Amino acid sequence: TIEDTGSTYDEIARRFGEEVAQLVDGVTKLTNLELSSVENAQAENFRKLLMAMSKDLRVLLVKLADRLHNMRTIKHLAPEKQQRKARETMDIFAPLAGRMGMQWMRDELEDISFRVLNPEARKSIIRRFVMLRNESGDLIPKITEDIRQALAQARVEAQVFGREKKPYSVWRKMEEKKEGFSRLSDIYGFRILTGSVADCYTALGAVHQRWAAVPGRFKDYISQPKSNGYRSIHTTVSGRDGKRVEVQIRTSEMHAVAETGVAAHWSYKDGERFENPFAVDPFQWLRSITERFENSEDPSDFLEHVKLEMFQDQVFCFTPKGEVIKLPRGATPIDFAYAIHTRIGDSCVGAKVDGQRVPLWTKLRNGQQVTIIRAEGQRPQPSWEDMVVTGRAKAAIRRSLRGEQRATQVRLGR
């Protein structure tokens, strides 16, 4: 309203109250940031976007809703403008929605962007879906019924929903695993919503008794929630006709957080504010993202780190005292050391994983216990930068190397 009409901040405050006026003003500032966006300015804008969000996260929720509406009506824009909007959505807004735990919004943003950026790939995946359906019939109702029967036998009351994965998530899996569509296993996803946490585990037992679990495809985010509050049990089983099927099991309250993420903090039920026990405190979540990047001097560094942080799946490792450290997939002991404290990272000379000495470039896996070996006087090595994947570690290593170069140059100058 402020950017597109003659209305002013004061007028909105008078009619709708100070709180709404501040939200509108925040969104206006964000939109103005975007308009001035050129490649190098984009990183700086993104940094400002996060800073603006840290005052009130709802500004970003409104911004995401606005972007979703823009994407739904994108076909009215000129082709090159469509490309630019879709790329920006894919790079920044979709992962942000995902990072905030708003999974349905992330899926839709990615899917519309995918339709603009790579229409041929999307069409070919949809064609394969249709072929599969013609060959084996619509499997979703059949598998849903199978799961319902297994749960009824285990006396678990639950709702079961099935769906085909979105074309973009299928495409991303094919790209990651370098597999053809025919080899791709879980193009069907099923959800079991139960009444209690205990029922989640009973349901898991029922599913695993009925079908063979696929090794290495089990994740328990109920006992180890993701940082955006997401809780669910994921497992993949060989279902009907050997088709692999992904099953997610969670309670209805966890499902609310899985769908609306950080926004679940502001839930209302029948007009009453409703306290969801699993909702993450949005401000704590934001602070954890922003404080990590306040130290990075170069805005494009900052954007690179944020993209790294937002896109990656998580691995959970333990310190010798049993504390859990969450890291992105592909993280190494150096990332682990920096995740505990910069000092520990800087003085790291070696690592033990589950009691065995390992090289510093070893990729960590879920559930491993990591011990960092330190030595006073050790400094980060230039080669470390290629070994680490977290923004925090990269920034700390660069900072330390720059400090050393500076000291050398000062000596040379003298």
mmCIF file of N, CA and C in Angstrom, residues 101-103 191-201 220-225 228-234 248-262 264 267 269 274-280:
data_model
loop_
_atom_site.group_PDB
_atom_site.id
_atom_site.type_symbol
_atom_site.label_atom_id
_atom_site.label_comp_id
_atom_site.label_asym_id
_atom_site.label_seq_id
_atom_site.Cartn_x
_atom_site.Cartn_y
_atom_site.Cartn_z
ATOM 1 N N GLY A 101 10.642 -23.924 7.679
ATOM 2 C CA GLY A 101 9.814 -25.096 7.922
ATOM 3 C C GLY A 101 8.486 -25.071 7.186
ATOM 4 N N MET A 102 8.291 -24.084 6.260
ATOM 5 C CA MET A 102 7.005 -24.006 5.547
ATOM 6 C C MET A 102 7.116 -24.832 4.267
ATOM 7 N N GLN A 103 6.982 -26.144 4.448
ATOM 8 C CA GLN A 103 7.329 -27.064 3.383
ATOM 9 C C GLN A 103 6.419 -26.951 2.169
ATOM 10 N N ARG A 191 2.004 -40.175 4.520
ATOM 11 C CA ARG A 191 2.086 -39.573 5.846
ATOM 12 C C ARG A 191 1.131 -40.262 6.791
ATOM 13 N N ILE A 192 1.618 -40.577 7.982
ATOM 14 C CA ILE A 192 0.748 -41.144 9.013
ATOM 15 C C ILE A 192 0.691 -40.119 10.146
ATOM 16 N N LEU A 193 -0.510 -39.619 10.443
ATOM 17 C CA LEU A 193 -0.670 -38.645 11.531
ATOM 18 C C LEU A 193 -1.342 -39.337 12.712
ATOM 19 N N THR A 194 -0.637 -39.365 13.854
ATOM 20 C CA THR A 194 -1.166 -40.084 15.022
ATOM 21 C C THR A 194 -1.552 -39.096 16.124
ATOM 22 N N GLY A 195 -2.087 -39.638 17.227
ATOM 23 C CA GLY A 195 -2.532 -38.777 18.323
ATOM 24 C C GLY A 195 -1.437 -38.500 19.346
ATOM 25 N N SER A 196 -0.416 -39.382 19.416
ATOM 26 C CA SER A 196 0.616 -39.182 20.448
ATOM 27 C C SER A 196 1.974 -39.656 19.929
ATOM 28 N N VAL A 197 3.024 -39.255 20.641
ATOM 29 C CA VAL A 197 4.382 -39.657 20.245
ATOM 30 C C VAL A 197 4.525 -41.182 20.350
ATOM 31 N N ALA A 198 3.943 -41.770 21.409
ATOM 32 C CA ALA A 198 4.037 -43.227 21.578
ATOM 33 C C ALA A 198 3.433 -43.940 20.368
ATOM 34 N N ASP A 199 2.293 -43.405 19.862
ATOM 35 C CA ASP A 199 1.650 -44.005 18.685
ATOM 36 C C ASP A 199 2.537 -43.925 17.445
ATOM 37 N N CYS A 200 3.364 -42.859 17.381
ATOM 38 C CA CYS A 200 4.272 -42.727 16.216
ATOM 39 C C CYS A 200 5.189 -43.951 16.145
ATOM 40 N N TYR A 201 5.752 -44.328 17.307
ATOM 41 C CA TYR A 201 6.697 -45.442 17.319
ATOM 42 C C TYR A 201 5.981 -46.789 17.124
ATOM 43 N N ASP A 220 15.154 -40.342 12.493
ATOM 44 C CA ASP A 220 14.220 -40.031 13.564
ATOM 45 C C ASP A 220 14.391 -38.571 13.987
ATOM 46 N N TYR A 221 13.578 -37.696 13.374
ATOM 47 C CA TYR A 221 13.641 -36.272 13.743
ATOM 48 C C TYR A 221 12.724 -35.964 14.929
ATOM 49 N N ILE A 222 12.113 -37.012 15.547
ATOM 50 C CA ILE A 222 11.326 -36.725 16.754
ATOM 51 C C ILE A 222 12.290 -36.620 17.933
ATOM 52 N N SER A 223 13.248 -37.566 18.012
ATOM 53 C CA SER A 223 14.197 -37.477 19.131
ATOM 54 C C SER A 223 15.297 -36.449 18.842
ATOM 55 N N GLN A 224 15.535 -36.157 17.565
ATOM 56 C CA GLN A 224 16.524 -35.112 17.198
ATOM 57 C C GLN A 224 15.872 -34.153 16.209
ATOM 58 N N PRO A 225 15.077 -33.172 16.692
ATOM 59 C CA PRO A 225 14.366 -32.287 15.752
ATOM 60 C C PRO A 225 15.333 -31.436 14.923
ATOM 61 N N ASN A 228 14.592 -25.955 12.549
ATOM 62 C CA ASN A 228 13.376 -25.155 12.355
ATOM 63 C C ASN A 228 12.165 -25.767 13.053
ATOM 64 N N GLY A 229 12.419 -26.744 13.961
ATOM 65 C CA GLY A 229 11.329 -27.308 14.746
ATOM 66 C C GLY A 229 10.711 -28.551 14.130
ATOM 67 N N TYR A 230 11.190 -28.940 12.942
ATOM 68 C CA TYR A 230 10.585 -30.075 12.232
ATOM 69 C C TYR A 230 10.815 -31.382 12.993
ATOM 70 N N ARG A 231 9.715 -32.113 13.265
ATOM 71 C CA ARG A 231 9.817 -33.418 13.918
ATOM 72 C C ARG A 231 9.009 -34.421 13.132
ATOM 73 N N SER A 232 9.591 -35.575 12.901
ATOM 74 C CA SER A 232 8.884 -36.610 12.155
ATOM 75 C C SER A 232 9.800 -37.822 12.106
ATOM 76 N N ILE A 233 9.220 -39.006 11.908
ATOM 77 C CA ILE A 233 10.056 -40.181 11.651
ATOM 78 C C ILE A 233 9.978 -40.437 10.153
ATOM 79 N N HIS A 234 11.111 -40.630 9.495
ATOM 80 C CA HIS A 234 11.122 -40.938 8.059
ATOM 81 C C HIS A 234 11.641 -42.363 7.877
ATOM 82 N N GLN A 248 6.329 -40.992 6.266
ATOM 83 C CA GLN A 248 6.643 -40.055 7.344
ATOM 84 C C GLN A 248 5.593 -40.229 8.433
ATOM 85 N N ILE A 249 6.042 -40.321 9.676
ATOM 86 C CA ILE A 249 5.112 -40.552 10.791
ATOM 87 C C ILE A 249 5.283 -39.422 11.799
ATOM 88 N N ARG A 250 4.176 -38.774 12.165
ATOM 89 C CA ARG A 250 4.252 -37.664 13.131
ATOM 90 C C ARG A 250 2.898 -37.446 13.786
ATOM 91 N N THR A 251 2.858 -36.653 14.866
ATOM 92 C CA THR A 251 1.565 -36.326 15.481
ATOM 93 C C THR A 251 0.967 -35.131 14.738
ATOM 94 N N SER A 252 -0.339 -34.854 14.995
ATOM 95 C CA SER A 252 -0.992 -33.739 14.292
ATOM 96 C C SER A 252 -0.320 -32.409 14.629
ATOM 97 N N GLU A 253 0.114 -32.261 15.903
ATOM 98 C CA GLU A 253 0.770 -30.991 16.285
ATOM 99 C C GLU A 253 2.099 -30.842 15.562
ATOM 100 N N MET A 254 2.848 -31.948 15.438
ATOM 101 C CA MET A 254 4.114 -31.904 14.685
ATOM 102 C C MET A 254 3.830 -31.579 13.220
ATOM 103 N N HIS A 255 2.700 -32.094 12.722
ATOM 104 C CA HIS A 255 2.346 -31.851 11.324
ATOM 105 C C HIS A 255 2.093 -30.353 11.089
ATOM 106 N N ALA A 256 1.447 -29.713 12.080
ATOM 107 C CA ALA A 256 1.200 -28.264 11.953
ATOM 108 C C ALA A 256 2.520 -27.518 11.830
ATOM 109 N N VAL A 257 3.529 -27.944 12.628
ATOM 110 C CA VAL A 257 4.845 -27.291 12.540
ATOM 111 C C VAL A 257 5.519 -27.638 11.213
ATOM 112 N N ALA A 258 5.327 -28.885 10.740
ATOM 113 C CA ALA A 258 5.967 -29.298 9.484
ATOM 114 C C ALA A 258 5.396 -28.509 8.305
ATOM 115 N N GLU A 259 4.107 -28.157 8.369
ATOM 116 C CA GLU A 259 3.491 -27.432 7.254
ATOM 117 C C GLU A 259 3.767 -25.935 7.336
ATOM 118 N N THR A 260 3.676 -25.372 8.549
ATOM 119 C CA THR A 260 3.787 -23.911 8.653
ATOM 120 C C THR A 260 5.059 -23.474 9.367
ATOM 121 N N GLY A 261 5.850 -24.438 9.872
ATOM 122 C CA GLY A 261 7.177 -24.126 10.416
ATOM 123 C C GLY A 261 7.139 -23.088 11.514
ATOM 124 N N VAL A 262 8.025 -22.088 11.343
ATOM 125 C CA VAL A 262 8.177 -21.051 12.353
ATOM 126 C C VAL A 262 6.843 -20.342 12.592
ATOM 127 N N ALA A 264 4.048 -21.550 12.977
ATOM 128 C CA ALA A 264 3.181 -22.271 13.927
ATOM 129 C C ALA A 264 3.189 -21.573 15.289
ATOM 130 N N SER A 267 -0.065 -19.661 15.848
ATOM 131 C CA SER A 267 -1.281 -20.389 15.446
ATOM 132 C C SER A 267 -2.517 -19.905 16.190
ATOM 133 N N LYS A 269 -6.657 -21.251 16.876
ATOM 134 C CA LYS A 269 -7.654 -22.299 16.688
ATOM 135 C C LYS A 269 -8.981 -21.703 17.111
ATOM 136 N N PHE A 274 -3.310 -20.355 20.008
ATOM 137 C CA PHE A 274 -3.128 -21.752 20.391
ATOM 138 C C PHE A 274 -1.639 -22.013 20.527
ATOM 139 N N GLU A 275 -1.222 -22.505 21.681
ATOM 140 C CA GLU A 275 0.198 -22.722 21.962
ATOM 141 C C GLU A 275 0.610 -24.097 21.454
ATOM 142 N N ASN A 276 1.391 -24.140 20.372
ATOM 143 C CA ASN A 276 1.846 -25.437 19.863
ATOM 144 C C ASN A 276 3.163 -25.794 20.563
ATOM 145 N N PRO A 277 3.187 -26.911 21.318
ATOM 146 C CA PRO A 277 4.393 -27.215 22.118
ATOM 147 C C PRO A 277 5.633 -27.444 21.255
ATOM 148 N N PHE A 278 5.447 -27.759 19.962
ATOM 149 C CA PHE A 278 6.610 -28.076 19.127
ATOM 150 C C PHE A 278 7.099 -26.879 18.304
ATOM 151 N N ALA A 279 6.355 -25.767 18.358
ATOM 152 C CA ALA A 279 6.758 -24.613 17.538
ATOM 153 C C ALA A 279 8.060 -24.044 18.084
ATOM 154 N N VAL A 280 8.949 -23.686 17.155
ATOM 155 C CA VAL A 280 10.238 -23.117 17.545
ATOM 156 C C VAL A 280 10.064 -21.627 17.798
#
